[in-house]
């Protein structure tokens, strides 16, 4: 399963706002439209956002490649800013843009960079899938035999270049016969768990129980959950991390019940420049995502609507961080820097 394709200089995105009812692919040759696809969450998930940003950067370079070098450089700076302004939390967006910037700089910010920019975007895409496979291998080793696993939001093939991070761990553990049940939080307000994680796992034949976000605590108390694994959008140097809103609540519940709590991500999500999660910028989204579901009004006019897309989980609640270079345990800062510094 994949959410992103690139062929003959055309970017194709699976419209995730329409899943699971419809599988609709949208073609992009204009970087502005690709940037809007990130804002409107046609494509979402930290690594998938980074890959899309890299292809959007290339599409901008192709559009402007006929300009004189000085004009081209200025056009690319404007395009980069538009892509960078789409969503603030996932480090992968800025990590990918930095990779593309370095290629452009190598060619003196001239149009001669175009072939190498195409190759760089494709390499970022390919590398991500390889990193997810490694995350799956390392993560499967910490999954208890016969585990009931709780996951939150969607950190699967649809959030990445393919295979997934948290769902990569689940896929690898399932292939080893270690998973008895996956419990997928529906994940209000945009229901990535119900619409995307359940969609991925059911298609893969992995046993999946869809639950509302309010059910995870009682399932833990009933002894149904032996492990939590979920994604991340940005990890700070001390191991604090931002992830979909509701992650912090799951972490507190897991701690209370003594259940191992893991987050999984590639190195492109780890931000060693941030001392702690306090510095992570949390995206605030339109309150209509809470008050309505597909234009059906759920709440009265006049209610104040608070819609942070993410929350920050302190490292004190984290058992381990599953990365493409191995599983990191406390002391997180020392061990993250040893692997990614
Ligand atoms: C593999 S990163 C997935 C990560 O991204 C999701 O957020 P969104 O759907 O708003 O892009 C969520 O935080 C997932 O854990």
XYZ file of C-alpha atoms and ligand atoms in Angstrom:
356
model
C 0.000 0.000 0.000
C 1.249 3.525 -0.797
C -0.012 7.069 -0.596
C 2.545 8.723 -2.883
C 3.706 7.950 -6.431
C 5.982 9.887 -8.778
C 6.265 9.089 -12.473
C 7.258 11.097 -15.527
C 7.614 14.230 -13.361
C 4.029 13.908 -12.132
C 3.288 13.552 -8.409
C 0.312 11.346 -7.576
C -1.288 11.496 -4.124
C -3.948 9.142 -2.794
C -6.629 11.484 -1.442
C -6.734 10.389 2.200
C -9.679 12.657 2.978
C -11.821 10.263 0.928
C -10.627 6.994 2.522
C -11.852 4.406 3.268
C -14.918 4.842 1.080
C -13.129 5.945 -2.078
C -9.619 5.389 -3.439
C -9.013 8.539 -5.516
C -5.568 9.476 -6.882
C -4.909 13.141 -7.663
C -2.206 14.296 -10.142
C 0.074 17.230 -9.298
C 2.429 19.167 -11.581
C 2.054 22.471 -9.702
C 3.960 22.836 -6.403
C 1.283 25.210 -5.104
C -1.378 22.507 -5.402
C 0.952 19.961 -3.803
C 1.506 22.356 -0.887
C -2.262 22.777 -0.527
C -2.590 18.980 -0.426
C -0.416 19.021 2.709
C -2.517 21.776 4.321
C -5.832 20.051 3.557
C -4.415 16.626 4.543
C -4.968 14.959 1.223
C -1.556 13.668 2.249
C -0.570 13.555 5.937
C 1.792 11.873 8.321
C 5.243 13.249 9.097
C 7.342 11.229 6.609
C 4.700 11.473 3.862
C 4.615 15.246 4.349
C 8.405 15.364 3.957
C 8.371 13.250 0.790
C 5.573 15.360 -0.714
C 7.470 18.553 0.163
C 10.552 17.229 -1.637
C 8.556 16.484 -4.800
C 6.821 19.882 -4.555
C 10.257 21.522 -4.377
C 11.260 19.696 -7.567
C 8.005 20.721 -9.309
C 8.785 24.348 -8.451
C 12.296 24.023 -9.870
C 10.893 22.541 -13.068
C 8.360 25.372 -13.405
C 11.037 28.014 -12.962
C 13.896 26.241 -14.783
C 13.588 28.493 -17.832
C 14.370 31.620 -15.790
C 17.796 33.300 -15.602
C 19.765 32.036 -12.589
C 19.162 35.113 -10.366
C 15.410 35.069 -11.018
C 15.322 31.281 -10.619
C 16.987 31.535 -7.216
C 14.456 34.115 -6.025
C 11.558 32.059 -7.370
C 12.804 28.986 -5.556
C 13.108 30.911 -2.297
C 9.448 31.935 -2.595
C 8.379 28.397 -3.475
C 10.308 26.966 -0.541
C 8.619 29.397 1.826
C 5.177 28.431 0.561
C 5.916 24.714 1.087
C 7.512 25.362 4.506
C 4.415 27.287 5.668
C 2.003 24.361 5.183
C 2.195 22.551 8.585
C 4.593 23.501 11.426
C 4.959 20.443 13.661
C 6.367 17.519 11.681
C 10.145 17.886 11.446
C 10.203 15.792 8.265
C 8.851 18.685 6.185
C 11.776 20.916 7.145
C 14.286 18.055 7.068
C 13.286 17.254 3.472
C 13.394 20.911 2.413
C 16.883 21.139 3.936
C 17.998 18.141 1.869
C 16.626 19.766 -1.285
C 18.198 23.125 -0.382
C 21.626 21.516 -0.114
C 21.298 20.119 -3.627
C 20.218 23.494 -4.976
C 23.165 25.170 -3.238
C 25.582 22.627 -4.743
C 24.540 23.921 -8.163
C 24.813 27.585 -7.137
C 20.987 27.796 -6.942
C 20.842 27.561 -10.739
C 18.426 25.629 -12.994
C 21.208 23.132 -13.712
C 20.212 21.564 -10.381
C 16.970 20.207 -11.843
C 18.023 16.585 -12.565
C 19.709 16.272 -9.164
C 16.650 17.722 -7.419
C 14.480 15.070 -9.062
C 16.925 12.373 -7.941
C 17.080 13.780 -4.396
C 13.295 13.727 -3.995
C 13.136 10.168 -5.272
C 15.966 9.181 -2.897
C 14.115 10.697 0.092
C 11.077 8.633 -0.909
C 13.028 5.413 -1.370
C 15.057 5.858 1.823
C 11.897 6.321 3.868
C 10.548 2.902 2.935
C 13.924 1.334 3.796
C 13.919 3.108 7.169
C 10.399 1.855 7.885
C 11.437 -1.725 7.169
C 14.310 -1.295 9.653
C 11.933 0.212 12.232
C 9.702 -2.824 11.739
C 12.578 -5.251 12.296
C 13.849 -3.531 15.436
C 10.357 -2.963 16.813
C 9.095 -6.509 16.254
C 11.816 -7.739 18.626
C 10.206 -5.887 21.565
C 6.644 -7.069 20.879
C 5.622 -9.701 23.449
C 4.380 -13.035 22.057
C 0.587 -13.004 21.672
C 0.422 -9.259 22.323
C -2.637 -7.083 22.273
C -1.250 -3.836 20.854
C -2.853 -0.395 21.088
C -2.055 2.207 18.466
C -3.268 5.785 17.983
C -3.926 7.747 14.793
C -2.242 6.402 11.651
C 1.490 5.794 11.454
C 1.271 3.367 8.584
C 2.003 3.147 4.889
C -0.411 6.047 4.393
C 1.669 8.295 6.679
C 4.996 7.427 5.082
C 6.637 6.349 1.850
C 5.280 2.861 2.537
C 5.113 0.045 5.161
C 4.794 2.490 8.073
C 6.502 3.253 11.345
C 4.238 2.101 14.189
C 2.320 -0.022 11.711
C 5.657 -1.204 10.354
C 6.363 -2.622 13.812
C 2.906 -4.210 13.865
C 3.317 -5.637 10.329
C 6.711 -7.149 11.165
C 5.509 -8.561 14.505
C 2.390 -10.006 12.846
C 4.539 -11.716 10.214
C 6.356 -13.398 13.130
C 3.054 -14.575 14.654
C 3.446 -12.316 17.706
C 0.232 -10.222 17.452
C -3.074 -11.475 18.850
C -5.016 -8.224 18.309
C -4.445 -4.635 17.319
C -6.693 -2.078 19.012
C -6.920 1.044 16.846
C -8.057 4.286 18.443
C -10.453 5.996 16.036
C -8.598 9.268 16.787
C -10.917 12.233 16.807
C -11.420 14.674 15.232
C -10.257 13.510 11.777
C -10.506 9.784 12.540
C -7.169 8.681 11.069
C -7.402 5.529 13.160
C -10.861 4.529 11.992
C -10.447 5.658 8.397
C -6.777 4.839 7.742
C -5.216 2.462 10.301
C -8.185 0.088 10.316
C -8.238 0.318 6.490
C -4.552 -0.638 6.249
C -4.635 -3.458 8.806
C -7.874 -5.048 7.599
C -6.495 -5.085 4.049
C -3.359 -6.819 5.391
C -5.420 -9.429 7.243
C -4.142 -8.251 10.634
C -6.753 -8.718 13.417
C -7.996 -5.250 14.284
C -10.501 -3.932 16.793
C -11.619 -0.352 16.238
C -12.283 1.538 19.462
C -13.208 5.053 20.397
C -10.494 7.156 22.023
C -12.314 6.893 25.358
C -12.027 3.088 25.523
C -8.244 2.610 25.775
C -8.095 2.996 29.569
C -10.694 0.342 30.342
C -9.120 -2.071 27.833
C -5.805 -1.613 29.670
C -7.509 -2.266 32.996
C -9.089 -5.433 31.519
C -5.602 -6.704 30.616
C -6.244 -6.587 26.848
C -3.247 -4.388 26.048
C 0.341 -5.636 26.439
C 2.020 -2.846 24.481
C 1.391 0.563 23.000
C 3.183 1.607 19.799
C 2.401 4.789 17.899
C 4.078 7.357 15.680
C 5.718 10.730 16.165
C 5.860 14.035 14.347
C 8.842 15.524 16.128
C 11.129 14.093 18.833
C 13.184 16.471 21.007
C 16.708 15.692 22.210
C 15.519 14.519 25.647
C 12.985 12.075 24.171
C 9.867 14.232 24.622
C 7.809 13.933 21.430
C 4.870 15.465 19.623
C 2.269 13.183 18.151
C -1.420 13.220 17.361
C -3.615 14.785 20.025
C -4.579 12.136 22.559
C -1.144 10.494 22.625
C -0.325 12.067 25.998
C -3.523 10.636 27.511
C -2.657 7.154 26.208
C 0.861 7.497 27.665
C -0.462 8.450 31.120
C -2.888 5.502 31.064
C -0.117 3.109 29.974
C 2.120 4.352 32.790
C -0.665 3.868 35.338
C -1.208 0.298 34.134
C 2.496 -0.578 33.786
C 2.149 -1.198 30.026
C 5.243 -0.672 27.788
C 4.771 2.504 25.728
C 6.799 2.938 22.523
C 6.933 5.544 19.804
C 8.359 4.715 16.369
C 9.907 7.025 13.795
C 12.767 7.441 11.326
C 15.750 9.664 12.087
C 14.186 12.374 9.898
C 11.692 12.993 12.732
C 14.306 13.434 15.474
C 15.180 17.066 16.246
C 18.338 17.166 18.369
C 18.343 20.973 18.132
C 15.377 21.098 20.532
C 16.311 20.495 24.192
C 12.792 19.361 25.126
C 9.215 19.072 23.902
C 8.439 22.491 25.362
C 9.890 24.057 22.229
C 7.825 22.018 19.744
C 5.337 24.183 17.809
C 1.883 22.596 17.942
C -0.309 23.125 14.890
C -3.733 24.624 15.676
C -6.326 23.562 13.117
C -9.745 24.913 12.172
C -12.345 24.266 14.877
C -14.823 23.151 12.244
C -12.961 19.823 12.247
C -14.418 19.345 15.742
C -17.855 20.912 15.368
C -18.689 19.099 12.124
C -18.113 15.742 10.488
C -18.431 16.003 6.704
C -20.735 19.021 7.024
C -22.930 17.356 9.624
C -23.096 19.770 12.559
C -22.261 18.154 15.905
C -22.022 21.181 18.179
C -24.003 24.387 18.653
C -22.892 27.718 17.298
C -21.147 29.744 20.001
C -19.099 26.983 21.621
C -15.392 27.797 21.752
C -13.561 25.252 19.588
C -10.051 24.133 20.607
C -8.334 21.985 17.972
C -4.605 21.354 18.502
C -3.493 18.700 16.012
C -0.850 17.316 18.389
C 0.207 17.095 22.003
C 3.584 16.506 23.630
C 4.365 13.365 25.623
C 7.200 13.736 28.177
C 10.032 11.230 27.932
C 9.310 10.110 31.496
C 6.259 8.271 30.115
C 8.187 6.600 27.274
C 9.538 3.046 27.576
C 11.489 3.124 24.319
C 11.926 4.945 21.022
C 11.961 2.617 18.019
C 14.094 4.052 15.215
C 15.637 2.875 11.941
C 18.950 2.532 13.793
C 17.643 0.559 16.739
C 15.470 0.821 19.857
C 16.582 3.690 22.103
C 16.125 3.444 25.881
C 16.857 5.990 28.610
C 18.981 8.049 29.039
C 17.301 9.201 25.815
C 19.394 12.305 25.080
C 22.699 10.485 25.421
C 21.497 7.538 23.366
C 19.718 9.585 20.682
C 22.829 11.707 20.190
C 24.977 8.584 19.986
C 22.851 7.280 17.104
C 21.745 10.490 15.356
C 24.146 13.232 16.540
C 4.419 8.274 10.748
S 4.048 9.881 11.253
C 2.364 9.721 11.607
C 1.870 10.786 12.527
O 1.303 11.880 11.777
C -0.048 11.998 12.181
O -0.520 13.306 12.177
P -1.389 13.867 10.918
O -2.339 12.777 10.510
O -2.071 15.096 11.493
O -0.371 14.221 9.850
C -0.057 11.448 13.592
O 0.525 12.336 14.527
C 0.792 10.222 13.391
O 1.304 9.618 14.539
